[in-house]
mmCIF file of C-alpha atoms in Angstrom:
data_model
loop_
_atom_site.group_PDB
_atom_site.id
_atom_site.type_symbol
_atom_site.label_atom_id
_atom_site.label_comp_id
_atom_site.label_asym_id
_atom_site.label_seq_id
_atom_site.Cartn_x
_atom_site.Cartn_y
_atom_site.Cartn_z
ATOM 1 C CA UNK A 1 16.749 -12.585 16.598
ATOM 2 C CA UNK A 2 19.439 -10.833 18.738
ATOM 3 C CA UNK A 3 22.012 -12.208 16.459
ATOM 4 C CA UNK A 4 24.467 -10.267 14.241
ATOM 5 C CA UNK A 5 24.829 -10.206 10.598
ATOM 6 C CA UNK A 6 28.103 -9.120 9.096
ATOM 7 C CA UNK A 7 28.288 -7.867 5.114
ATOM 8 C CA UNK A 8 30.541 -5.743 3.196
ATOM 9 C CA UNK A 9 29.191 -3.526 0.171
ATOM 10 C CA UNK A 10 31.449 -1.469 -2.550
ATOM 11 C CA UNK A 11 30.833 2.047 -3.516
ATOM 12 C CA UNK A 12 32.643 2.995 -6.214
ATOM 13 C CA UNK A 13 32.918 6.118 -7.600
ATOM 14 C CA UNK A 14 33.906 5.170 -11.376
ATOM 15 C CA UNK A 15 33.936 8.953 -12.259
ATOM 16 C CA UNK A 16 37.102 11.477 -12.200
ATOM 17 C CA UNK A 17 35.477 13.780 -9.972
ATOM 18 C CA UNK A 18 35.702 13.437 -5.987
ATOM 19 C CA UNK A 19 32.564 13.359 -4.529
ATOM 20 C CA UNK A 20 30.902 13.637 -1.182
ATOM 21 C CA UNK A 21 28.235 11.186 -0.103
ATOM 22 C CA UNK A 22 26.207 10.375 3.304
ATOM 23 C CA UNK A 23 23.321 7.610 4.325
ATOM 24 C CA UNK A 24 20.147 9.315 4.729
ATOM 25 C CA UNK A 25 18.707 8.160 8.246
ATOM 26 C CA UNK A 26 16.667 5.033 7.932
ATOM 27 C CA UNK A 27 12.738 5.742 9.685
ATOM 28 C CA UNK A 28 11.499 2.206 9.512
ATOM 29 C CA UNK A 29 11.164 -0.354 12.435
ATOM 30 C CA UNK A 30 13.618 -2.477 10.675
ATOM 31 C CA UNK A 31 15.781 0.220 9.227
ATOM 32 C CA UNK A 32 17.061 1.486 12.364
ATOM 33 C CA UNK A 33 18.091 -1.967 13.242
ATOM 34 C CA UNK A 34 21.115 -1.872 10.575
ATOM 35 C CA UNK A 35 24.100 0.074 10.781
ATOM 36 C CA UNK A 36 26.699 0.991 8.234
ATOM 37 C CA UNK A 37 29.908 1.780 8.959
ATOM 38 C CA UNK A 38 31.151 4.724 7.308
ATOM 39 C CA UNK A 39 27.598 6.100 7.175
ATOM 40 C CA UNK A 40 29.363 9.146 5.146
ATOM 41 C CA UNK A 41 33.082 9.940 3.525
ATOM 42 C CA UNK A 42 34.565 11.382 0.251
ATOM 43 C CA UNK A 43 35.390 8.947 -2.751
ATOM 44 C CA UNK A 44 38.281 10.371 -5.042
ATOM 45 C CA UNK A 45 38.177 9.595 -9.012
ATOM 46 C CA UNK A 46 37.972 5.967 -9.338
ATOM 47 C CA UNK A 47 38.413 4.957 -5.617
ATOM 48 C CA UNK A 48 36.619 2.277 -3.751
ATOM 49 C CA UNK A 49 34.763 2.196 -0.661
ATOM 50 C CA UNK A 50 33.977 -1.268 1.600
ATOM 51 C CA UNK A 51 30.835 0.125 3.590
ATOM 52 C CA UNK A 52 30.249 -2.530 6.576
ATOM 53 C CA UNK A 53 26.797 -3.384 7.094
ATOM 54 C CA UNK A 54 25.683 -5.177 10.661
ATOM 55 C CA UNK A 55 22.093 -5.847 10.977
ATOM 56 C CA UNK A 56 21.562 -6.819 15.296
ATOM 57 C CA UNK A 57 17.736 -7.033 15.062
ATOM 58 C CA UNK A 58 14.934 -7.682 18.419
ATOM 59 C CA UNK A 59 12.424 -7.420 15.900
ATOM 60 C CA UNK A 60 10.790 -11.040 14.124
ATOM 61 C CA UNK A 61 9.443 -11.087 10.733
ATOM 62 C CA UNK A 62 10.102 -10.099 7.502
ATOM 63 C CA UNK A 63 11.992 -6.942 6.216
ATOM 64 C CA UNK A 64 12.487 -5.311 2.352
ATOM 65 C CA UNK A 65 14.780 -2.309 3.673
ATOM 66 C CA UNK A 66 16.231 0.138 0.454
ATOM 67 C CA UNK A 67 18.590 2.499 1.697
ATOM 68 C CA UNK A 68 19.033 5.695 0.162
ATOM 69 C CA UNK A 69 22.642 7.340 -0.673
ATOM 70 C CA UNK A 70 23.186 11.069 -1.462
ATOM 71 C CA UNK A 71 26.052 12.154 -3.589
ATOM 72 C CA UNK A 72 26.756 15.382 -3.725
ATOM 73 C CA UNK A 73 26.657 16.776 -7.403
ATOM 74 C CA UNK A 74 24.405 14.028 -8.688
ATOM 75 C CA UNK A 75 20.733 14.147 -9.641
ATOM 76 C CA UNK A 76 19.997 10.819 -8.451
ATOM 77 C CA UNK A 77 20.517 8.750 -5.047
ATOM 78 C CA UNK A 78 21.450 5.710 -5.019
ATOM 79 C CA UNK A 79 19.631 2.934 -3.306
ATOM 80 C CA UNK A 80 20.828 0.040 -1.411
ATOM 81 C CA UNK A 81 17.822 -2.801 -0.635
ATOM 82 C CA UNK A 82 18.116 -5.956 1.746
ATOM 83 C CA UNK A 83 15.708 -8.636 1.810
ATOM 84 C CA UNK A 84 15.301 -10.966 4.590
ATOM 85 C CA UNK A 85 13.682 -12.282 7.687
ATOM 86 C CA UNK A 86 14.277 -12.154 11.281
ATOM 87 C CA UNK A 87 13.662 -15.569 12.930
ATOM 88 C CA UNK A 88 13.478 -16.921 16.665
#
């Protein structure tokens, strides 16, 4: 509890189109304790992204967070999940 967590995720766009995406807004207890870092950008053709996730949570317990991604042109968001629990 009141500690941060550090990790580093890749989005990838393995396309040849550039595409826009953004983090839809997370509405859970838990969810709003995270923090990603860019939360939106453009990927060209074939180009990487390290997103930086921190998690500082007050909350205890346990959490199964999925976070949803929008890109723009595709019929499907993708979904980011993180399992865990908060401790004292």
């Amino acid at each position: 509890v009141n500690t941060l967590h550090q990790y580093e995720v890749e989005l990838q766009n393995r396309g040849k189109i550039d595409v826009e995406y953004r983090l839809a807004p997370p509405s859970t207890p838990f969810g709003s304790k995270f923090k990603f870092e860019p939360d939106h950008g453009r990927l060209s053709g074939g180009q990487i992204e390290i997103i930086r996730v921190k998690l500082l949570s007050d909350l205890l317990g346990p959490f199964d967070e999925a976070f949803t991604w929008y890109i723009k042109g595709s019929s499907a968001p993708l979904s980011l999940q993180f399992k865990g629990a908060v401790c004292a």
